[in-house]
mmCIF file of C-alpha atoms in Angstrom:
data_model
loop_
_atom_site.group_PDB
_atom_site.id
_atom_site.type_symbol
_atom_site.label_atom_id
_atom_site.label_comp_id
_atom_site.label_asym_id
_atom_site.label_seq_id
_atom_site.Cartn_x
_atom_site.Cartn_y
_atom_site.Cartn_z
ATOM 1 C CA GLY A 1 132.461 123.176 63.887
ATOM 2 C CA ALA A 2 134.202 124.633 67.148
ATOM 3 C CA VAL A 3 134.405 121.169 69.401
ATOM 4 C CA VAL A 4 136.331 120.848 72.522
ATOM 5 C CA SER A 5 136.982 118.215 74.030
ATOM 6 C CA GLN A 6 137.977 116.959 77.985
ATOM 7 C CA HIS A 7 139.182 113.571 78.898
ATOM 8 C CA PRO A 8 138.506 112.105 81.252
ATOM 9 C CA SER A 9 134.973 113.384 81.962
ATOM 10 C CA ARG A 10 134.559 111.497 85.692
ATOM 11 C CA VAL A 11 137.415 110.901 87.971
ATOM 12 C CA ILE A 12 138.074 109.769 91.128
ATOM 13 C CA CYS A 13 141.471 109.559 92.602
ATOM 14 C CA LYS A 14 142.324 109.098 96.505
ATOM 15 C CA SER A 15 144.485 111.571 97.965
ATOM 16 C CA GLY A 16 148.712 112.647 97.794
ATOM 17 C CA THR A 17 147.721 111.099 94.114
ATOM 18 C CA SER A 18 147.980 112.916 90.412
ATOM 19 C CA VAL A 19 145.447 113.558 87.872
ATOM 20 C CA LYS A 20 145.754 114.519 84.508
ATOM 21 C CA ILE A 21 142.938 116.374 82.540
ATOM 22 C CA GLU A 22 143.262 116.409 78.654
ATOM 23 C CA CYS A 23 141.411 119.884 77.026
ATOM 24 C CA ARG A 24 141.581 119.334 73.026
ATOM 25 C CA SER A 25 140.164 121.509 70.370
ATOM 26 C CA LEU A 26 139.013 118.794 67.732
ATOM 27 C CA ASP A 27 137.991 120.533 64.158
ATOM 28 C CA PHE A 28 140.638 124.402 65.207
ATOM 29 C CA GLN A 29 143.803 125.221 66.097
ATOM 30 C CA ALA A 30 144.156 127.315 69.788
ATOM 31 C CA THR A 31 146.761 129.358 70.312
ATOM 32 C CA THR A 32 145.723 130.036 73.420
ATOM 33 C CA MET A 33 143.735 127.524 76.232
ATOM 34 C CA PHE A 34 141.859 128.902 79.332
ATOM 35 C CA TRP A 35 141.202 126.996 82.557
ATOM 36 C CA TYR A 36 137.947 127.657 84.638
ATOM 37 C CA ARG A 37 137.284 125.803 88.176
ATOM 38 C CA GLN A 38 133.356 125.965 89.110
ATOM 39 C CA PHE A 39 131.952 125.250 92.756
ATOM 40 C CA PRO A 40 128.950 123.882 93.858
ATOM 41 C CA LYS A 41 126.235 126.714 92.361
ATOM 42 C CA GLN A 42 129.227 128.869 91.614
ATOM 43 C CA SER A 43 130.428 130.500 88.724
ATOM 44 C CA LEU A 44 133.337 129.609 87.180
ATOM 45 C CA MET A 45 136.685 131.208 88.334
ATOM 46 C CA LEU A 46 139.901 131.553 86.015
ATOM 47 C CA MET A 47 142.960 129.423 87.202
ATOM 48 C CA ALA A 48 145.256 130.019 83.888
ATOM 49 C CA THR A 49 145.618 131.721 80.921
ATOM 50 C CA SER A 50 147.674 128.642 78.945
ATOM 51 C CA ASN A 51 149.261 129.674 75.484
ATOM 52 C CA GLU A 52 150.976 127.095 73.168
ATOM 53 C CA GLY A 53 154.783 126.638 72.948
ATOM 54 C CA SER A 54 155.168 129.100 76.205
ATOM 55 C CA LYS A 55 154.808 128.961 80.059
ATOM 56 C CA ALA A 56 150.875 129.397 81.665
ATOM 57 C CA THR A 57 149.783 132.356 83.445
ATOM 58 C CA TYR A 58 148.109 131.672 86.369
ATOM 59 C CA GLU A 59 145.655 134.118 88.484
ATOM 60 C CA GLN A 60 146.510 135.342 91.659
ATOM 61 C CA GLY A 61 145.527 132.863 94.531
ATOM 62 C CA VAL A 62 146.113 129.757 92.324
ATOM 63 C CA GLU A 63 149.029 127.435 92.497
ATOM 64 C CA LYS A 64 151.407 127.284 89.961
ATOM 65 C CA ASP A 65 152.962 123.910 91.706
ATOM 66 C CA LYS A 66 150.471 122.118 92.208
ATOM 67 C CA PHE A 67 147.743 122.756 88.643
ATOM 68 C CA LEU A 68 150.413 122.415 86.416
ATOM 69 C CA ILE A 69 149.156 123.175 83.174
ATOM 70 C CA ASN A 70 151.560 122.037 79.902
ATOM 71 C CA HIS A 71 149.928 123.764 75.726
ATOM 72 C CA ALA A 72 152.625 121.580 73.816
ATOM 73 C CA SER A 73 150.015 121.776 70.549
ATOM 74 C CA LEU A 74 147.607 123.664 68.931
ATOM 75 C CA THR A 75 145.160 121.013 69.133
ATOM 76 C CA LEU A 76 145.912 120.342 72.978
ATOM 77 C CA SER A 77 146.587 122.089 76.434
ATOM 78 C CA THR A 78 146.674 119.289 79.909
ATOM 79 C CA LEU A 79 145.822 119.695 83.587
ATOM 80 C CA THR A 80 147.906 118.117 85.963
ATOM 81 C CA VAL A 81 146.263 118.472 89.878
ATOM 82 C CA THR A 82 149.531 117.386 91.733
ATOM 83 C CA SER A 83 149.200 115.740 95.404
ATOM 84 C CA ALA A 84 145.349 116.663 95.489
ATOM 85 C CA HIS A 85 143.615 116.607 98.227
ATOM 86 C CA PRO A 86 139.802 116.638 98.706
ATOM 87 C CA GLU A 87 140.106 120.243 98.901
ATOM 88 C CA ASP A 88 140.462 120.273 95.089
ATOM 89 C CA SER A 89 137.324 118.575 94.527
ATOM 90 C CA SER A 90 136.022 120.673 91.911
ATOM 91 C CA PHE A 91 134.260 120.752 88.391
ATOM 92 C CA TYR A 92 136.533 121.693 86.046
ATOM 93 C CA ILE A 93 135.955 123.626 82.684
ATOM 94 C CA CYS A 94 138.705 124.276 79.576
ATOM 95 C CA SER A 95 138.347 126.674 77.038
ATOM 96 C CA ALA A 96 139.860 127.428 73.821
ATOM 97 C CA ILE A 97 139.799 130.059 71.112
ATOM 98 C CA ASN A 98 139.347 129.704 67.909
ATOM 99 C CA SER A 99 142.907 131.757 66.449
ATOM 100 C CA GLY A 100 140.883 132.819 63.583
ATOM 101 C CA ARG A 101 137.932 134.057 66.072
ATOM 102 C CA SER A 102 139.811 135.761 68.400
ATOM 103 C CA TYR A 103 137.291 136.757 70.474
ATOM 104 C CA GLU A 104 134.956 134.151 71.211
ATOM 105 C CA GLN A 105 135.339 130.522 74.037
ATOM 106 C CA TYR A 106 134.513 127.928 73.427
ATOM 107 C CA PHE A 107 134.377 125.260 76.033
ATOM 108 C CA GLY A 108 134.660 122.036 76.436
ATOM 109 C CA PRO A 109 132.436 119.446 79.248
ATOM 110 C CA GLY A 110 134.349 119.755 81.813
ATOM 111 C CA THR A 111 136.146 117.286 84.114
ATOM 112 C CA ARG A 112 134.281 116.222 87.755
ATOM 113 C CA LEU A 113 137.612 115.800 90.336
ATOM 114 C CA THR A 114 136.712 114.147 92.845
ATOM 115 C CA VAL A 115 139.515 113.006 95.410
ATOM 116 C CA THR A 116 138.813 110.999 98.067
ATOM 117 C CA ALA B 1 139.306 146.195 85.924
ATOM 118 C CA GLN B 2 135.426 144.365 85.128
ATOM 119 C CA SER B 3 132.311 143.102 86.549
ATOM 120 C CA VAL B 4 129.227 141.412 86.320
ATOM 121 C CA THR B 5 126.337 141.487 88.359
ATOM 122 C CA GLN B 6 123.621 138.945 87.671
ATOM 123 C CA LEU B 7 120.608 140.108 89.405
ATOM 124 C CA GLY B 8 118.506 136.734 91.325
ATOM 125 C CA SER B 9 120.858 134.000 91.989
ATOM 126 C CA HIS B 10 116.785 132.039 91.012
ATOM 127 C CA VAL B 11 114.404 132.569 88.993
ATOM 128 C CA SER B 12 111.351 130.762 88.152
ATOM 129 C CA VAL B 13 108.633 131.708 85.820
ATOM 130 C CA SER B 14 106.158 129.202 84.344
ATOM 131 C CA GLU B 15 105.751 126.879 80.648
ATOM 132 C CA GLY B 16 104.824 129.523 78.088
ATOM 133 C CA ALA B 17 105.796 132.557 80.346
ATOM 134 C CA LEU B 18 108.324 135.457 79.377
ATOM 135 C CA VAL B 19 111.802 134.823 80.413
ATOM 136 C CA LEU B 20 113.981 138.578 81.728
ATOM 137 C CA LEU B 21 117.051 137.495 83.217
ATOM 138 C CA ARG B 22 118.618 140.612 84.255
ATOM 139 C CA CYS B 23 122.530 141.084 83.146
ATOM 140 C CA ASN B 24 124.222 144.591 84.157
ATOM 141 C CA TYR B 25 128.417 145.343 83.721
ATOM 142 C CA SER B 26 131.293 147.493 84.574
ATOM 143 C CA SER B 27 133.945 147.776 82.380
ATOM 144 C CA SER B 28 136.742 150.677 81.411
ATOM 145 C CA VAL B 29 136.795 150.024 76.712
ATOM 146 C CA PRO B 30 133.336 149.024 75.415
ATOM 147 C CA PRO B 31 133.241 145.328 75.842
ATOM 148 C CA TYR B 32 132.070 142.617 74.400
ATOM 149 C CA LEU B 33 128.508 140.634 75.901
ATOM 150 C CA PHE B 34 128.177 137.060 76.140
ATOM 151 C CA TRP B 35 125.160 134.955 77.522
ATOM 152 C CA TYR B 36 126.346 130.739 78.137
ATOM 153 C CA VAL B 37 123.782 128.519 79.562
ATOM 154 C CA GLN B 38 125.034 125.436 81.372
ATOM 155 C CA TYR B 39 122.950 122.068 81.766
ATOM 156 C CA PRO B 40 123.856 120.159 84.888
ATOM 157 C CA ASN B 41 127.385 118.437 84.401
ATOM 158 C CA GLN B 42 128.203 120.039 81.569
ATOM 159 C CA GLY B 43 130.282 122.401 79.870
ATOM 160 C CA LEU B 44 128.724 126.387 79.038
ATOM 161 C CA GLN B 45 127.082 126.577 75.550
ATOM 162 C CA LEU B 46 126.777 130.355 74.101
ATOM 163 C CA LEU B 47 123.756 131.733 73.289
ATOM 164 C CA LEU B 48 124.165 134.226 72.213
ATOM 165 C CA LYS B 49 127.039 137.766 71.921
ATOM 166 C CA TYR B 50 127.908 141.257 71.275
ATOM 167 C CA THR B 51 130.430 142.364 69.816
ATOM 168 C CA THR B 52 129.542 145.541 68.132
ATOM 169 C CA GLY B 53 127.124 147.068 65.489
ATOM 170 C CA ALA B 54 123.169 145.910 66.382
ATOM 171 C CA THR B 55 122.432 146.281 69.992
ATOM 172 C CA LEU B 56 119.639 144.048 69.985
ATOM 173 C CA VAL B 57 121.277 140.351 69.368
ATOM 174 C CA LYS B 58 119.624 137.473 68.352
ATOM 175 C CA GLY B 59 121.305 134.201 69.692
ATOM 176 C CA ILE B 60 120.196 129.929 69.578
ATOM 177 C CA ASN B 61 117.002 128.673 71.645
ATOM 178 C CA GLY B 62 114.900 132.287 70.750
ATOM 179 C CA PHE B 63 116.496 133.896 73.298
ATOM 180 C CA GLU B 64 118.334 137.242 72.669
ATOM 181 C CA ALA B 65 119.241 140.378 74.568
ATOM 182 C CA GLU B 66 119.721 144.134 74.366
ATOM 183 C CA PHE B 67 123.076 146.212 74.633
ATOM 184 C CA LYS B 68 121.919 149.213 77.086
ATOM 185 C CA LYS B 69 125.231 151.682 77.396
ATOM 186 C CA SER B 70 123.301 154.081 78.803
ATOM 187 C CA GLU B 71 122.176 151.562 81.314
ATOM 188 C CA THR B 72 125.331 149.270 81.708
ATOM 189 C CA SER B 73 123.085 146.483 80.858
ATOM 190 C CA PHE B 74 123.064 142.701 78.854
ATOM 191 C CA HIS B 75 119.604 141.894 79.742
ATOM 192 C CA LEU B 76 118.723 138.508 78.557
ATOM 193 C CA THR B 77 114.380 137.876 77.472
ATOM 194 C CA LYS B 78 112.818 134.814 75.941
ATOM 195 C CA PRO B 79 109.017 135.270 74.955
ATOM 196 C CA SER B 80 107.912 131.743 76.064
ATOM 197 C CA ALA B 81 110.158 129.553 77.888
ATOM 198 C CA HIS B 82 109.823 126.444 77.539
ATOM 199 C CA MET B 83 110.921 123.071 79.988
ATOM 200 C CA SER B 84 113.897 122.091 78.392
ATOM 201 C CA ASP B 85 115.464 126.020 79.254
ATOM 202 C CA ALA B 86 115.932 125.419 82.675
ATOM 203 C CA ALA B 87 119.800 125.127 83.711
ATOM 204 C CA GLU B 88 121.985 128.160 84.451
ATOM 205 C CA TYR B 89 122.247 131.506 82.795
ATOM 206 C CA PHE B 90 126.005 132.851 82.736
ATOM 207 C CA CYS B 91 126.762 136.478 81.539
ATOM 208 C CA ALA B 92 129.725 137.313 80.832
ATOM 209 C CA VAL B 93 131.748 140.479 79.600
ATOM 210 C CA SER B 94 135.481 140.691 78.146
ATOM 211 C CA ASP B 95 137.602 143.552 76.360
ATOM 212 C CA GLN B 96 137.294 144.186 72.572
ATOM 213 C CA GLY B 97 139.973 142.403 70.985
ATOM 214 C CA TYR B 98 140.997 140.400 74.277
ATOM 215 C CA SER B 99 139.178 137.156 75.012
ATOM 216 C CA THR B 100 139.988 136.596 79.065
ATOM 217 C CA LEU B 101 135.991 136.252 80.205
ATOM 218 C CA THR B 102 134.787 137.262 83.401
ATOM 219 C CA PHE B 103 131.526 135.752 84.177
ATOM 220 C CA GLY B 104 128.531 137.039 86.584
ATOM 221 C CA LYS B 105 128.041 134.453 89.853
ATOM 222 C CA GLY B 106 124.758 132.671 87.292
ATOM 223 C CA THR B 107 121.352 132.703 87.498
ATOM 224 C CA MET B 108 119.108 129.261 87.710
ATOM 225 C CA LEU B 109 115.807 128.715 85.281
ATOM 226 C CA LEU B 110 113.299 127.193 86.467
ATOM 227 C CA VAL B 111 109.941 126.255 84.198
ATOM 228 C CA SER B 112 107.064 125.275 85.911
ATOM 229 C CA PRO B 113 104.465 123.292 83.884
#
């Protein structure tokens, strides 16, 4: 139980284009999901908190107009990287809170974004 | 504000040796503490967690950790390392009842034959 999926697992896009990453909770409802960014050999940095039916809360320094988050249902949150640049290349990981177990996050397998 | 310090970005052990990965935290409230493992190009898998109750917690794959409030520590141990344990390990802390995690910088565990 408590499986979180991400799609795609890898994506390559050209500079200036946009790319959407999906995060799904497969066997539980998640009122809250988190988006993290991880640079090579570094820790996870929280980008934003996504709450179903409301606007995402972004961490300081994260451009909300560049990283669009939509949490339209209890099982799906999406992260859209708009007008991507090579410096946006990174590993993006989502996590979801099982509403019945509020203190534990379940992590997706991550999405490797490469912007050329 | 919470913070997590993991001593040693890399730890090397021989197969069969004791594994000890150190984690110290700071928190203004009683913390929830977690250890996660990450294999290359994969997400994080929960190894174990401390919330309340018994301070020695056992997790998957033979790992355990002990919450020591007086030392603000939550070190991860395993009596005998396996080659398959080679991975990146992250310690994390959150406030009770609130789930934003603060991660340490991670420790890469290297296991040699």
